[in-house]
XYZ file of C-alpha atoms in Angstrom:
607
model
C 1.237 3.582 -0.507
C 3.017 6.633 0.914
C 1.929 10.231 0.521
C 4.855 10.878 -1.818
C 3.858 7.993 -4.092
C 0.230 9.157 -4.142
C 1.333 12.670 -5.061
C 3.590 11.465 -7.874
C 0.978 9.051 -9.230
C -2.155 11.211 -9.090
C -1.166 14.887 -8.688
C 2.366 15.713 -9.831
C 1.651 15.796 -13.550
C -2.140 16.013 -13.381
C -3.377 19.588 -13.586
C -7.035 18.616 -13.460
C -6.598 16.581 -10.273
C -4.854 19.567 -8.718
C -7.743 21.835 -9.734
C -10.356 19.413 -8.350
C -8.344 18.888 -5.153
C -7.812 22.629 -4.592
C -11.456 23.433 -5.367
C -12.604 20.623 -3.055
C -10.430 21.883 -0.202
C -11.690 25.456 -0.610
C -15.309 24.259 -0.855
C -15.058 21.960 2.158
C -13.330 24.586 4.320
C -15.878 27.238 3.305
C -18.919 25.033 3.943
C -17.522 23.708 7.235
C -16.683 27.235 8.420
C -20.105 28.560 7.448
C -21.818 25.522 9.020
C -19.803 25.935 12.208
C -20.693 29.622 12.495
C -24.340 28.817 11.794
C -24.233 26.045 14.389
C -22.747 28.417 16.967
C -25.433 31.002 16.292
C -28.350 28.560 16.277
C -27.064 26.547 19.246
C -26.615 29.723 21.302
C -30.165 30.733 20.388
C -31.450 27.266 21.337
C -29.559 27.370 24.636
C -30.876 30.860 25.336
C -34.439 29.703 24.647
C -33.919 26.765 26.986
C -32.432 28.997 29.669
C -35.439 31.310 29.329
C -37.721 28.302 29.885
C -35.680 27.337 32.951
C -35.801 30.910 34.234
C -39.560 31.195 33.778
C -40.022 27.844 35.530
C -37.894 29.034 38.459
C -39.841 32.284 38.636
C -43.135 30.375 38.563
C -42.077 28.172 41.490
C -40.746 31.182 43.395
C -44.027 33.061 42.876
C -46.019 30.013 44.001
C -44.077 29.568 47.254
C -44.014 33.331 47.845
C -47.812 33.358 47.657
C -47.945 30.601 50.267
C -45.575 32.613 52.401
C -47.777 35.702 52.020
C -50.900 33.684 52.775
C -49.440 32.561 56.125
C -48.307 36.092 56.901
C -51.805 37.323 56.089
C -53.307 34.857 58.585
C -51.470 36.598 61.406
C -52.199 40.056 60.001
C -55.920 39.194 59.911
C -55.690 38.177 63.554
C -54.018 41.445 64.547
C -56.463 43.576 62.541
C -59.445 42.159 64.482
C -59.028 43.244 68.118
C -61.560 40.746 69.431
C -59.957 37.898 67.458
C -56.511 39.002 68.631
C -57.681 38.932 72.293
C -59.341 35.529 71.852
C -56.215 34.121 70.144
C -53.961 35.462 72.911
C -56.229 33.942 75.598
C -56.336 30.681 73.627
C -52.525 30.512 73.449
C -51.917 31.552 77.087
C -54.514 29.337 78.868
C -55.615 25.720 78.789
C -58.264 24.904 76.203
C -61.007 24.319 78.862
C -60.512 27.833 80.222
C -60.647 29.196 76.657
C -64.002 27.484 76.135
C -65.404 28.945 79.411
C -63.931 32.322 78.446
C -65.840 32.334 75.200
C -69.078 31.162 76.857
C -68.837 33.963 79.370
C -68.330 36.497 76.658
C -71.168 34.984 74.691
C -73.650 35.456 77.537
C -72.296 38.748 78.774
C -72.129 40.332 75.321
C -75.416 38.792 74.264
C -73.936 37.353 71.033
C -71.316 35.132 69.462
C -67.663 36.167 69.419
C -64.932 35.325 66.912
C -63.538 31.855 67.612
C -59.757 31.535 67.092
C -60.085 27.764 66.585
C -62.693 28.213 63.884
C -60.757 31.058 62.275
C -57.706 28.906 61.617
C -59.919 25.980 60.530
C -61.478 28.260 57.923
C -58.050 29.344 56.719
C -57.071 25.740 56.213
C -60.268 25.053 54.300
C -59.505 27.993 52.029
C -56.143 26.487 50.887
C -56.228 22.850 49.692
C -52.404 22.817 49.509
C -52.125 22.839 53.321
C -51.390 19.397 54.760
C -51.456 20.550 58.369
C -51.892 23.821 60.317
C -50.575 24.040 63.890
C -50.567 26.550 66.721
C -47.920 26.084 69.348
C -48.451 27.579 72.805
C -45.139 28.442 74.437
C -46.779 28.929 77.858
C -48.863 25.757 77.852
C -46.401 23.713 75.724
C -49.396 22.469 73.799
C -49.601 21.858 70.051
C -53.004 22.575 68.507
C -53.042 20.778 65.152
C -55.450 20.658 62.219
C -55.025 17.734 59.838
C -56.102 17.434 56.183
C -59.573 16.522 57.330
C -59.810 19.793 59.315
C -59.873 17.821 62.579
C -58.669 19.791 65.587
C -56.335 18.011 67.969
C -54.587 19.111 71.174
C -51.207 17.497 71.800
C -49.184 18.001 74.955
C -45.503 18.637 74.160
C -44.038 18.894 77.653
C -40.273 19.362 77.431
C -39.757 16.457 79.795
C -40.996 13.971 77.226
C -40.805 15.822 73.889
C -38.217 17.697 71.751
C -40.856 19.961 70.238
C -40.414 22.891 72.700
C -36.689 22.958 71.980
C -37.299 22.756 68.230
C -39.832 25.582 68.413
C -37.458 27.702 70.433
C -34.609 27.207 67.914
C -36.761 27.889 64.844
C -38.645 31.079 65.665
C -37.735 32.892 62.432
C -40.477 33.304 59.823
C -38.845 31.346 57.003
C -39.608 28.509 54.653
C -37.955 25.307 55.867
C -38.118 21.522 56.086
C -40.907 20.270 58.386
C -39.487 19.437 61.801
C -39.169 15.684 62.148
C -40.434 15.666 65.752
C -43.499 17.667 64.823
C -44.225 15.335 61.897
C -44.010 12.295 64.148
C -46.128 13.915 66.809
C -49.004 14.697 64.453
C -48.479 11.420 62.514
C -47.790 12.935 59.086
C -46.317 10.609 56.381
C -42.875 11.194 54.878
C -44.286 12.806 51.755
C -42.491 15.876 50.330
C -43.629 18.935 52.303
C -42.311 22.339 53.283
C -43.199 24.403 56.311
C -43.842 28.087 57.005
C -43.443 29.376 60.535
C -44.686 32.727 61.906
C -44.314 33.883 65.550
C -47.527 34.934 67.414
C -47.313 37.839 69.887
C -49.756 39.180 72.434
C -51.154 42.335 70.825
C -51.315 44.176 74.142
C -47.960 43.221 75.704
C -46.157 42.289 72.456
C -44.831 39.233 74.267
C -44.259 36.119 72.166
C -46.865 33.582 73.138
C -46.290 30.922 70.474
C -46.001 30.139 66.794
C -48.165 29.454 63.765
C -46.756 26.482 61.817
C -48.173 25.489 58.402
C -47.107 22.393 56.420
C -47.714 22.622 52.681
C -47.871 19.728 50.218
C -44.581 19.763 48.228
C -46.119 17.866 45.333
C -48.402 20.819 44.617
C -45.320 22.742 43.431
C -45.611 20.667 40.271
C -48.820 22.575 39.504
C -46.801 25.760 39.050
C -44.668 23.938 36.450
C -47.586 22.714 34.358
C -46.859 25.156 31.513
C -43.179 24.170 31.295
C -43.076 20.396 31.773
C -42.687 19.561 28.076
C -39.751 21.934 27.537
C -38.200 21.751 30.996
C -34.733 20.193 31.310
C -32.828 19.000 34.340
C -34.294 19.419 37.815
C -36.044 22.164 39.789
C -34.829 22.424 43.360
C -36.103 24.584 46.248
C -33.619 25.232 49.073
C -34.152 26.612 52.524
C -31.902 29.322 53.945
C -29.603 26.684 55.473
C -29.252 24.733 52.193
C -31.739 21.932 52.876
C -33.783 20.701 49.907
C -37.510 21.547 50.268
C -38.472 20.296 46.816
C -36.620 18.299 44.165
C -38.303 17.440 40.881
C -36.024 14.411 40.558
C -36.779 13.174 44.131
C -33.057 12.771 44.745
C -32.083 15.271 47.430
C -35.360 16.019 49.232
C -34.804 16.476 52.964
C -31.001 16.444 52.526
C -28.327 19.074 52.412
C -27.893 20.146 48.788
C -24.380 18.957 47.752
C -23.607 22.116 45.770
C -25.036 24.611 48.289
C -21.663 26.276 48.910
C -20.987 26.709 45.178
C -24.327 28.498 44.814
C -23.082 31.335 47.010
C -20.722 32.463 44.223
C -23.508 32.548 41.610
C -25.663 35.641 41.252
C -28.134 34.635 38.550
C -26.701 31.957 36.211
C -23.579 29.840 36.479
C -22.028 26.387 36.349
C -21.654 24.006 39.303
C -21.031 20.346 39.978
C -18.830 19.455 37.018
C -20.841 21.049 34.248
C -24.406 21.657 35.498
C -25.820 24.985 34.379
C -27.751 26.651 37.209
C -30.375 29.385 37.111
C -30.954 30.720 40.630
C -33.607 32.967 42.180
C -33.490 33.819 45.908
C -36.519 35.097 47.843
C -35.151 37.217 50.660
C -38.388 37.436 52.711
C -39.012 33.722 52.905
C -35.316 32.896 52.956
C -35.703 30.231 50.248
C -33.938 29.755 46.922
C -35.360 28.232 43.754
C -32.911 26.915 41.200
C -32.858 25.013 37.947
C -29.920 22.601 37.510
C -29.407 21.259 33.977
C -26.536 18.822 33.189
C -24.397 19.744 30.197
C -25.590 16.592 28.409
C -29.178 17.840 28.500
C -28.078 21.318 27.442
C -26.298 19.706 24.488
C -29.450 17.744 23.690
C -31.307 21.017 23.106
C -29.229 21.691 20.000
C -28.459 18.103 19.004
C -31.200 18.151 16.369
C -29.843 21.441 15.011
C -26.329 19.997 14.890
C -27.447 16.857 13.055
C -29.487 18.895 10.562
C -26.575 21.251 9.873
C -24.203 18.293 9.441
C -26.538 16.604 6.954
C -27.094 19.831 4.993
C -23.342 20.540 4.989
C -22.561 17.025 3.729
C -25.128 17.329 0.953
C -23.739 20.750 -0.025
C -20.173 19.405 -0.013
C -21.130 16.411 -2.190
C -23.043 18.573 -4.662
C -20.367 21.285 -4.717
C -17.643 18.695 -5.418
C -19.429 16.197 -7.673
C -20.970 18.689 -10.137
C -17.726 20.630 -10.850
C -15.780 17.334 -10.840
C -18.053 15.946 -13.564
C -17.563 19.091 -15.621
C -13.788 19.149 -15.087
C -13.656 15.377 -15.664
C -15.299 15.806 -19.042
C -12.866 18.607 -19.850
C -9.956 16.395 -18.727
C -11.224 13.486 -20.851
C -11.190 15.649 -23.977
C -7.732 16.969 -23.066
C -6.344 13.451 -22.533
C -7.861 12.462 -25.879
C -5.847 15.237 -27.535
C -2.700 14.099 -25.689
C -3.310 10.483 -26.759
C -3.473 11.486 -30.409
C -0.341 13.592 -30.016
C 1.499 10.533 -28.677
C 0.315 8.545 -31.664
C 1.807 11.184 -33.914
C 4.978 11.139 -31.849
C 5.311 7.399 -32.539
C 4.909 7.971 -36.283
C 1.175 7.654 -36.894
C 0.739 10.770 -38.993
C -2.708 9.640 -40.121
C -4.228 10.066 -36.642
C -6.973 12.687 -36.380
C -8.890 14.055 -33.373
C -12.669 13.849 -33.619
C -14.047 16.809 -31.648
C -16.658 18.968 -33.346
C -17.279 21.381 -30.469
C -16.509 25.057 -30.947
C -14.951 25.767 -27.554
C -11.225 26.152 -26.866
C -10.479 22.411 -26.896
C -12.447 21.997 -30.087
C -10.362 24.726 -31.709
C -7.140 23.079 -30.488
C -8.265 19.753 -31.994
C -9.073 21.374 -35.318
C -5.707 23.185 -35.362
C -3.922 19.925 -34.540
C -5.606 18.135 -37.445
C -4.711 20.991 -39.810
C -1.101 20.859 -38.578
C -0.884 17.130 -39.375
C -2.189 17.748 -42.887
C 0.512 20.347 -43.456
C 3.146 18.092 -41.875
C 2.346 15.220 -44.198
C 2.788 17.517 -47.154
C 6.109 18.722 -45.762
C 7.360 15.178 -45.209
C 6.550 14.217 -48.766
C 8.448 17.185 -50.139
C 11.424 17.705 -47.803
C 11.986 15.211 -44.974
C 12.296 12.117 -47.138
C 15.229 13.717 -48.901
C 16.820 14.639 -45.562
C 16.413 11.070 -44.252
C 18.327 9.714 -47.241
C 21.083 12.208 -46.543
C 21.299 11.086 -42.873
C 21.538 7.424 -43.886
C 24.513 8.336 -46.066
C 26.173 10.127 -43.115
C 25.590 7.130 -40.827
C 27.180 4.800 -43.334
C 30.230 7.046 -43.484
C 30.546 7.094 -39.688
C 30.382 3.310 -39.383
C 32.934 2.926 -42.173
C 35.337 5.044 -40.093
C 34.699 3.031 -36.913
C 35.376 -0.477 -38.277
C 39.068 0.002 -39.335
C 39.810 1.745 -36.082
C 38.450 -1.177 -34.105
C 40.271 -3.741 -36.290
C 43.610 -2.011 -35.830
C 43.394 -1.882 -32.029
C 42.316 -5.523 -31.778
C 45.111 -6.873 -33.941
C 47.605 -4.797 -32.000
C 46.505 -6.420 -28.741
C 46.855 -9.909 -30.205
C 50.267 -9.020 -31.561
C 51.496 -7.726 -28.207
C 50.143 -10.829 -26.515
C 51.988 -13.158 -28.868
C 55.253 -11.202 -28.559
C 55.208 -10.879 -24.799
C 54.303 -14.447 -23.760
C 53.889 -16.778 -26.724
C 51.151 -18.411 -24.696
C 49.033 -21.289 -26.034
C 45.806 -19.365 -25.415
C 46.505 -17.215 -28.494
C 44.425 -19.637 -30.514
C 41.489 -19.026 -28.183
C 41.835 -15.296 -28.574
C 42.032 -15.572 -32.353
C 38.902 -17.683 -32.302
C 37.003 -15.079 -30.284
C 38.256 -12.417 -32.639
C 37.069 -14.289 -35.692
C 33.601 -14.694 -34.212
C 33.584 -11.012 -33.398
C 34.572 -10.046 -36.945
C 31.943 -12.340 -38.319
C 29.209 -10.656 -36.242
C 30.188 -7.222 -37.566
C 30.739 -8.229 -41.143
C 27.503 -10.186 -41.377
C 24.640 -8.051 -42.683
C 21.433 -8.218 -40.595
C 18.151 -6.497 -41.349
C 17.310 -6.000 -37.657
C 20.283 -5.475 -35.403
C 19.228 -5.676 -31.691
C 20.675 -4.876 -28.305
C 21.255 -8.594 -27.779
C 23.548 -8.700 -30.852
C 25.539 -5.714 -29.631
C 25.920 -7.150 -26.101
C 27.145 -10.477 -27.589
C 29.737 -8.565 -29.632
C 30.833 -6.704 -26.479
C 31.092 -9.987 -24.597
C 33.377 -11.452 -27.313
C 35.547 -8.359 -27.178
C 35.737 -8.448 -23.371
C 36.555 -12.144 -23.471
C 39.667 -11.401 -25.553
C 41.001 -9.134 -22.834
C 39.906 -11.388 -20.027
C 42.245 -13.999 -21.570
C 44.911 -11.370 -22.082
C 44.753 -10.172 -18.461
C 43.640 -13.435 -16.910
C 44.106 -12.594 -13.250
C 43.740 -8.837 -13.455
C 40.490 -8.205 -15.304
C 36.821 -9.279 -15.004
C 33.543 -8.103 -16.486
C 29.795 -8.407 -15.774
C 26.787 -7.836 -18.047
C 23.307 -7.255 -16.549
C 20.481 -7.329 -19.070
C 16.913 -8.554 -18.653
C 15.522 -10.567 -21.566
C 12.795 -7.956 -22.082
C 15.462 -5.562 -23.417
C 17.207 -7.945 -25.843
C 14.914 -7.285 -28.850
C 15.287 -3.494 -28.776
C 16.730 -2.370 -32.164
C 20.059 -0.524 -32.143
C 22.865 0.199 -34.588
C 26.151 -1.693 -34.705
C 29.084 -0.689 -32.523
C 26.946 1.471 -30.253
C 28.658 0.122 -27.098
C 31.948 -1.463 -28.226
C 33.946 1.810 -28.520
C 33.119 2.557 -24.872
C 34.630 -0.755 -23.765
C 37.620 -0.214 -26.061
C 38.320 3.173 -24.449
C 38.420 1.561 -21.015
C 40.760 -1.236 -22.130
C 43.169 1.156 -23.789
C 43.043 4.170 -21.483
C 41.332 3.246 -18.229
C 42.646 -0.170 -17.077
C 45.276 -0.269 -14.358
C 47.794 -3.001 -15.098
C 49.313 -2.662 -11.638
C 46.062 -3.880 -10.003
C 44.354 -7.281 -9.965
C 40.761 -6.040 -9.379
C 40.068 -4.326 -12.713
C 36.370 -4.675 -13.404
C 33.831 -3.320 -15.862
C 30.037 -3.686 -15.603
C 27.287 -3.179 -18.164
C 23.754 -2.415 -16.859
C 20.661 -2.261 -19.066
C 17.572 -0.622 -17.542
C 14.393 1.257 -18.452
C 13.607 4.961 -17.985
C 10.057 5.703 -19.120
C 9.885 5.114 -22.867
C 13.694 5.044 -23.146
C 16.362 2.405 -22.652
C 19.515 3.265 -20.736
C 22.818 1.338 -20.885
C 25.380 2.213 -18.220
C 28.999 1.090 -18.580
C 30.802 1.480 -15.276
C 34.472 0.720 -14.519
C 36.866 1.161 -11.611
C 39.773 2.320 -13.731
C 41.993 5.374 -13.796
C 39.198 7.849 -14.436
C 39.613 11.012 -16.472
C 41.272 14.225 -15.450
C 38.791 17.146 -15.140
C 40.420 19.131 -17.969
C 40.458 16.100 -20.241
C 36.847 15.247 -19.318
C 35.768 18.778 -20.205
C 37.439 18.444 -23.626
C 35.732 15.118 -24.309
C 32.286 16.462 -23.357
C 32.884 19.517 -25.536
C 33.847 17.203 -28.404
C 30.516 15.386 -28.062
C 28.420 18.561 -28.303
C 30.704 20.357 -30.827
C 32.439 17.747 -32.967
C 33.612 20.361 -35.462
C 35.700 22.069 -32.713
C 37.308 18.942 -31.233
C 38.457 15.914 -33.174
C 39.406 13.767 -30.167
C 37.609 10.638 -28.812
C 36.441 9.534 -32.230
C 34.793 6.331 -30.927
C 32.658 8.040 -28.284
C 31.843 10.920 -30.609
C 30.691 8.509 -33.313
C 28.226 6.874 -30.923
C 26.834 10.224 -29.787
C 26.479 11.579 -33.328
C 24.696 8.491 -34.628
C 22.196 8.539 -31.723
C 21.428 12.211 -32.335
C 21.058 11.669 -36.062
C 18.671 8.736 -35.663
C 16.575 9.696 -32.646
C 17.016 13.396 -31.916
C 18.975 15.698 -29.624
C 17.479 14.268 -26.412
C 19.378 11.006 -27.004
C 23.083 10.324 -26.968
C 26.001 9.735 -24.632
C 26.724 11.128 -21.149
C 30.061 10.827 -19.316
C 30.762 10.984 -15.565
C 34.259 10.354 -14.233
C 36.301 10.847 -11.082
C 40.047 10.659 -11.382
C 41.419 7.607 -9.596
C 37.905 6.182 -8.965
C 36.573 5.181 -12.379
C 34.251 6.270 -15.172
C 30.536 5.782 -15.932
C 29.174 6.247 -19.467
C 25.427 6.340 -20.080
C 23.884 5.613 -23.478
C 20.223 6.644 -23.952
C 18.080 5.552 -26.914
C 14.373 4.815 -27.500
C 13.145 1.558 -26.094
C 10.905 0.977 -29.125
C 12.637 1.799 -32.401
C 10.692 3.035 -35.408
C 11.062 0.528 -38.185
C 14.470 -0.845 -39.184
C 17.741 0.807 -38.200
C 19.940 0.732 -41.268
C 23.583 -0.311 -41.095
C 26.086 0.438 -43.806
């Protein structure tokens, strides 16, 4: 069913459906707009809360690593603050370990007391911080690596450049920054491939300020999780720690650890918060002293999940509001429409002649008052009919009888004239057939019938047309289209025959062999329409105007008696909305339309 059909069936003539539809549209648009604005506000608040969680998590990780960085820096500061420890550390880094032991023994005996041991100092520092996986001192002069493992065991490892890459690695990485543990150092001290990050600080001779080595500390990367303990439940996405060169020191998803971060270059264009990698929202915090960056990367799907519950709740509330806002007024309007249709139904009953119909509505609102007024009007109408209309109906029946009495002689004269002309012109043997058809036709009009139907009139027309089909055997044809459902409709005599007679006398072209007239019977709502269409001469515009004027003002124009009689009788019986309509185009033909009620009221009288 198309949109046009739906509109015509449900909306075109239905005020209440239009009201409900318009109200529903306004309600739906209002609720959806309000819900959308509420969703935007609440989702932005939810996203902001989530971004605050991500930011606090990033700050917590940054503070944690910064403290580790400061703790390593403080180790060297503590060495430099203690002159004796600084001298012992310098001697330890610049001489073989055996000489350092003898050096301390000599000082012990000469100074009559113990001196600060550099080896023990760094062992104590490692014991103070359980997050340290390994602490190492690298001697640039001796090319030795002094390592402390998790068990605080001290180990001396030779890293001669001839058989190790450690001296080169130490030379290239002298800056004090947070970085990935050097792979050669890890292998040398036999550390597993667990997530770790390293802090490196150069060691200088306090007297000469010459670089004598480096302090290298490996921290357990898994301990970074401890700084996220307060945010794990609300944290989205991943927390990543990057070194200055873009290598991943820590990755909460264990995806990029030890690798180059794939979006490192995009991070350079982000100051605080931004979007990278096809929709990931990033919160970034860079620590300039340690050279590391902590960032939170949340995919857009997880960001959307933060307000998914809000969205679903708003959708459900909006749907409930829409249903309530539409159903409740619709029930009220539906009840109002039901009472209105009840009034219309009773009005139609009255229209069909049931003047005893009454509307039962005892309410005191506007519709109740209309119903009461309608009932009072019917009471007054019945009184009026009894006094006045019955007398007028008798007068109209008398006028109808007079009209039909004028039509019959006119028809008889024209028919006999045709038969006479036929007999004179040809003397053909088919005259008997024509006379027979004429006698049957006369019989149908003379015979009195209580109920005269459309079927009777069409049979009379067919007999009349048959006469002229015989008269103009090869020049004239006719067609009648009428469904059986229309045949029992009551109608008065000679309601169609004068139309056909006008065509035969004035419209047929004797110089053509394709003269044709068609009769169509069809329905139009509660009315029946008969169209008589021909392909004859047509009517000149001036003449057509005179004929139409004669139909509407018979007292001013006495022409076209047959057509005028049909129109007058229809108006007298059924009202001004019924009658005859004429359309014609000169040289193309004429179409006459007769409109009358499909269901007649009682018996149509014929005089």
